[in-house]
PDB file of C-alpha atoms in Angstrom:
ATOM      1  CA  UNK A   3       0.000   0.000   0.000  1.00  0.00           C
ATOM      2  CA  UNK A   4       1.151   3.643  -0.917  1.00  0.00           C
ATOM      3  CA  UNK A   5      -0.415   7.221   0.825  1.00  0.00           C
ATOM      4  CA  UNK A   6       0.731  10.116  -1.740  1.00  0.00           C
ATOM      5  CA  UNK A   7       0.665  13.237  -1.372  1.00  0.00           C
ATOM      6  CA  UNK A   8       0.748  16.319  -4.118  1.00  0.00           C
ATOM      7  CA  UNK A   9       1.904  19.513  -3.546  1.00  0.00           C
ATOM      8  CA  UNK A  10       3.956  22.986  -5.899  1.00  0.00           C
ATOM      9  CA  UNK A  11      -0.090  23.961  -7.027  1.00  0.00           C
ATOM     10  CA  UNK A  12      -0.619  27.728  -6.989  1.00  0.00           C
ATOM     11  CA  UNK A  13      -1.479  30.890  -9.228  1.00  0.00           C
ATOM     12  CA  UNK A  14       0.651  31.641 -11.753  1.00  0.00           C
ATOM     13  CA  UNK A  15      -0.138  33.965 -15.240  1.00  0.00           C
ATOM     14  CA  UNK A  16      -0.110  32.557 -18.623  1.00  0.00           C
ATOM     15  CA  UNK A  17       3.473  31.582 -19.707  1.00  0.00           C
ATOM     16  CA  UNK A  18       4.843  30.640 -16.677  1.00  0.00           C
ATOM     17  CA  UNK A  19       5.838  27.626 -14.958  1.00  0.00           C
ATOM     18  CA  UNK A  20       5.560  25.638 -11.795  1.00  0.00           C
ATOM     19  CA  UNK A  21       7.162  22.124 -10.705  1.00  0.00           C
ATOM     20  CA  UNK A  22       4.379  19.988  -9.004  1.00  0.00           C
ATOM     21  CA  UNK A  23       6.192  17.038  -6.554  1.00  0.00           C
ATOM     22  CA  UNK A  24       4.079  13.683  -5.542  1.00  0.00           C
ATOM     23  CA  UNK A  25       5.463  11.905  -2.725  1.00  0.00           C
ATOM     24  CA  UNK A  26       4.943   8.606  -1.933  1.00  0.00           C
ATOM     25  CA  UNK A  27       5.218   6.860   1.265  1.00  0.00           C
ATOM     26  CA  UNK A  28       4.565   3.459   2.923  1.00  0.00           C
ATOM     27  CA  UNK A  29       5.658   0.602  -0.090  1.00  0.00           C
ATOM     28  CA  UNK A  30       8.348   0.544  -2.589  1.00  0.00           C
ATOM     29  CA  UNK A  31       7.795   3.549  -4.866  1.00  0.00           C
ATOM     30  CA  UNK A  32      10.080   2.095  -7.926  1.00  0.00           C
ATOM     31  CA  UNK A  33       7.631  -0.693  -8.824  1.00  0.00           C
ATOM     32  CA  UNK A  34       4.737   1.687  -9.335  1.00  0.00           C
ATOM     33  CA  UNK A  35       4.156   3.547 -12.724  1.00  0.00           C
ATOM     34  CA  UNK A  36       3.432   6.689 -11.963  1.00  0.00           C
ATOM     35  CA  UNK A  37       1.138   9.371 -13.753  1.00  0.00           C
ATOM     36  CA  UNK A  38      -0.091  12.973 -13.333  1.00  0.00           C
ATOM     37  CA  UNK A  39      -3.973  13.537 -13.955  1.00  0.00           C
ATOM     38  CA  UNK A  40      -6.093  16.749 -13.938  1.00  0.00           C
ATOM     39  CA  UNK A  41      -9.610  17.904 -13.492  1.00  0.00           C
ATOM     40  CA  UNK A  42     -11.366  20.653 -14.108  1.00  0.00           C
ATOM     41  CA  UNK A  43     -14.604  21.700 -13.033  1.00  0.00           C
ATOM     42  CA  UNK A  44     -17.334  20.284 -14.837  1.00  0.00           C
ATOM     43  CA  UNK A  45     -14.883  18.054 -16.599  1.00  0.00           C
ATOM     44  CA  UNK A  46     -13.915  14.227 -16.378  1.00  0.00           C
ATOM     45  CA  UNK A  47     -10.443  13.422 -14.860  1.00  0.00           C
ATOM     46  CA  UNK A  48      -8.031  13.097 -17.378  1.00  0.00           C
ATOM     47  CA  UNK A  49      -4.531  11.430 -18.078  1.00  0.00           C
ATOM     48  CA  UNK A  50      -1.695  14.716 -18.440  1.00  0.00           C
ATOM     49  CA  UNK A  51       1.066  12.542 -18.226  1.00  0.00           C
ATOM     50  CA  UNK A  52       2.725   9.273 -17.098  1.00  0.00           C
ATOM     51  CA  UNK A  53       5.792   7.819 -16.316  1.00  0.00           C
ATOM     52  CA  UNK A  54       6.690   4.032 -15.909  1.00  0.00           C
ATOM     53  CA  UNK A  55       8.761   2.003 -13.745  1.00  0.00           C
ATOM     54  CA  UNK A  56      11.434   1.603 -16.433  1.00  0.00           C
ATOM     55  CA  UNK A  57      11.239   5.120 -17.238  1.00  0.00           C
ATOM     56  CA  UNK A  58       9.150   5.377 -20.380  1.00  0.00           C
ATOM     57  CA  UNK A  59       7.431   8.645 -20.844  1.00  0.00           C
ATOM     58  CA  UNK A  60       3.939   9.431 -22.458  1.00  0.00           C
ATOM     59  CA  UNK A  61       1.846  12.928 -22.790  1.00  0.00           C
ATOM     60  CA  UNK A  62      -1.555  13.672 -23.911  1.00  0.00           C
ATOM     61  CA  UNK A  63      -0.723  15.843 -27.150  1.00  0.00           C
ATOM     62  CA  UNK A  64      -1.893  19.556 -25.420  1.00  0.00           C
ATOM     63  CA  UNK A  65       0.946  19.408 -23.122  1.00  0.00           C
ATOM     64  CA  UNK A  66       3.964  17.904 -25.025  1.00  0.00           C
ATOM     65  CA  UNK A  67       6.389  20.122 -25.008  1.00  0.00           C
ATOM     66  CA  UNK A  68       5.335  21.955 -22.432  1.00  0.00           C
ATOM     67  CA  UNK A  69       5.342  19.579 -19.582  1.00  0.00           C
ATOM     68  CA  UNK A  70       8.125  16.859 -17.718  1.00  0.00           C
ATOM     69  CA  UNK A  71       7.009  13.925 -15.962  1.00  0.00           C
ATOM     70  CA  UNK A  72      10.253  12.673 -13.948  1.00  0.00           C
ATOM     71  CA  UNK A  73      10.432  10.495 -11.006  1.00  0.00           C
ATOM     72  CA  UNK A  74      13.677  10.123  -8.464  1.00  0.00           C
ATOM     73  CA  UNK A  75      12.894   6.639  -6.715  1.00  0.00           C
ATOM     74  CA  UNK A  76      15.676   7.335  -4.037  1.00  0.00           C
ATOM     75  CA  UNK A  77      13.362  10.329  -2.994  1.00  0.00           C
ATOM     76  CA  UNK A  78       9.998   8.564  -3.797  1.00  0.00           C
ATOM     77  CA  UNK A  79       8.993  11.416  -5.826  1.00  0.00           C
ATOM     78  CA  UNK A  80       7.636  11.814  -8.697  1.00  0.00           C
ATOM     79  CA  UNK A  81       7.588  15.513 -10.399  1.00  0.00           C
ATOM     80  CA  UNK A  82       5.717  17.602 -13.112  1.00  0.00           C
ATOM     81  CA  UNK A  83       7.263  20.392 -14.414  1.00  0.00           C
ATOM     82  CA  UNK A  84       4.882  22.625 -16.349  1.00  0.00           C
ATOM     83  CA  UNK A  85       6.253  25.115 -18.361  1.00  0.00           C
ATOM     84  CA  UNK A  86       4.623  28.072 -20.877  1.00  0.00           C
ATOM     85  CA  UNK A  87       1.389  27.473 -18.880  1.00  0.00           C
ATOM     86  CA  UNK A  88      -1.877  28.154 -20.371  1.00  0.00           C
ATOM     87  CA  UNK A  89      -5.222  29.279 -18.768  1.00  0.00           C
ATOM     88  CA  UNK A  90      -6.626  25.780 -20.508  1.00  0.00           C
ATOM     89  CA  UNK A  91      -4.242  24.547 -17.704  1.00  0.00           C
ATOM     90  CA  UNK A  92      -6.269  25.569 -14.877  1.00  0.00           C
ATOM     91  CA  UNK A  93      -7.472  21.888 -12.717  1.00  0.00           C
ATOM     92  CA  UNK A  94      -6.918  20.242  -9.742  1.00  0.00           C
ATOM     93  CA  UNK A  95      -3.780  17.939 -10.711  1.00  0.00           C
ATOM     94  CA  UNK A  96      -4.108  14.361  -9.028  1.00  0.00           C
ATOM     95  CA  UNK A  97      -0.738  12.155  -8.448  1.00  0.00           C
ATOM     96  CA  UNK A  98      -1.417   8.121  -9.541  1.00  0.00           C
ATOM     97  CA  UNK A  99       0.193   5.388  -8.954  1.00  0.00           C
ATOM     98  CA  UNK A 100       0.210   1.330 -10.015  1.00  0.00           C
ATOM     99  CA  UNK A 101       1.519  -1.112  -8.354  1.00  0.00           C
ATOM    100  CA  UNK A 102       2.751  -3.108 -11.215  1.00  0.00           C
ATOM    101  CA  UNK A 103       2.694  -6.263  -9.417  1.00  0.00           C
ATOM    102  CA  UNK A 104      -0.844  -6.147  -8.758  1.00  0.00           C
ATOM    103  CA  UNK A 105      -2.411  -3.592 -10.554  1.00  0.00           C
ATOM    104  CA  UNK A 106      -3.768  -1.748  -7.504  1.00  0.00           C
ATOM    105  CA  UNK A 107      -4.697   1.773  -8.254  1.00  0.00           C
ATOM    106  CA  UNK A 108      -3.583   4.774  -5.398  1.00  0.00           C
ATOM    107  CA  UNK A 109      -4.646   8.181  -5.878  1.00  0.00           C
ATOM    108  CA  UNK A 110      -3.459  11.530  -4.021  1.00  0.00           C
ATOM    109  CA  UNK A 111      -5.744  13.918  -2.726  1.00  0.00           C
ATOM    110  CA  UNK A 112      -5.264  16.485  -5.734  1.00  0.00           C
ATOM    111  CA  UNK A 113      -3.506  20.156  -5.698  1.00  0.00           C
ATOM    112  CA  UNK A 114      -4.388  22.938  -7.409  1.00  0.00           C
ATOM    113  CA  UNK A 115      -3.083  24.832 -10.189  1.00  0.00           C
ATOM    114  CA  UNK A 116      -4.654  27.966 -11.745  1.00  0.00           C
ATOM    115  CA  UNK A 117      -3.485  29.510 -14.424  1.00  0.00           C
ATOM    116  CA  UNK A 118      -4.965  33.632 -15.055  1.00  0.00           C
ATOM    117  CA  UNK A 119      -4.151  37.152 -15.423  1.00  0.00           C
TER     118      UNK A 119
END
């Protein structure tokens, strides 16, 4: 079993950037893939970005180039760094993890990010 926990959410104005951190505590963080998920208000929760236990990368196609999944296992962390941010950004970002082994599904709590002038 893993407990994460998101955090870096704030206001920012269009174009700039902020580094969102999950940490994960209470199981072995490198055999979960890892992805970053987003909601916004009225809207289903969707996939951003994910990151797997042997490091492969994949992005839903508004955000490539724009945003960095990345994970440090001796830190249990895994990271989002969202750069050129656009008001279309605005949701509450969730942290999500697998536990490969199983397939068990964890979720964090969600932190904000809104993006305005």
């Amino acid at each position: 079993q893993v407990h994460l926990v998101e955090s870096g959410g704030g206001l920012v104005q269009p174009g700039e950037s902020l580094r969102l951190s999950c940490a994960a505590s209470g199981s072995i963080f490198s055999g979960y893939a890892m992805s970053w998920y987003r909601q916004a208000p009225g809207k289903q929760r969707d996939m951003v970005a994910s990151i797997g236990t042997g490091g492969r990368t994949n992005y839903v196609d508004s955000v490539k180039g724009r945003f960095t999944i990345s994970r440090d296992n001796a830190k249990n962390t895994v990271y989002l760094q969202m750069n050129s941010l656009k008001p279309e950004d605005t949701a509450v970002y969730y942290c999500n993890g697998v536990w490969v082994a199983t397939m068990r599904e964890y979720w964090g709590q969600g932190t904000q990010v809104t993006v305005s002038s």
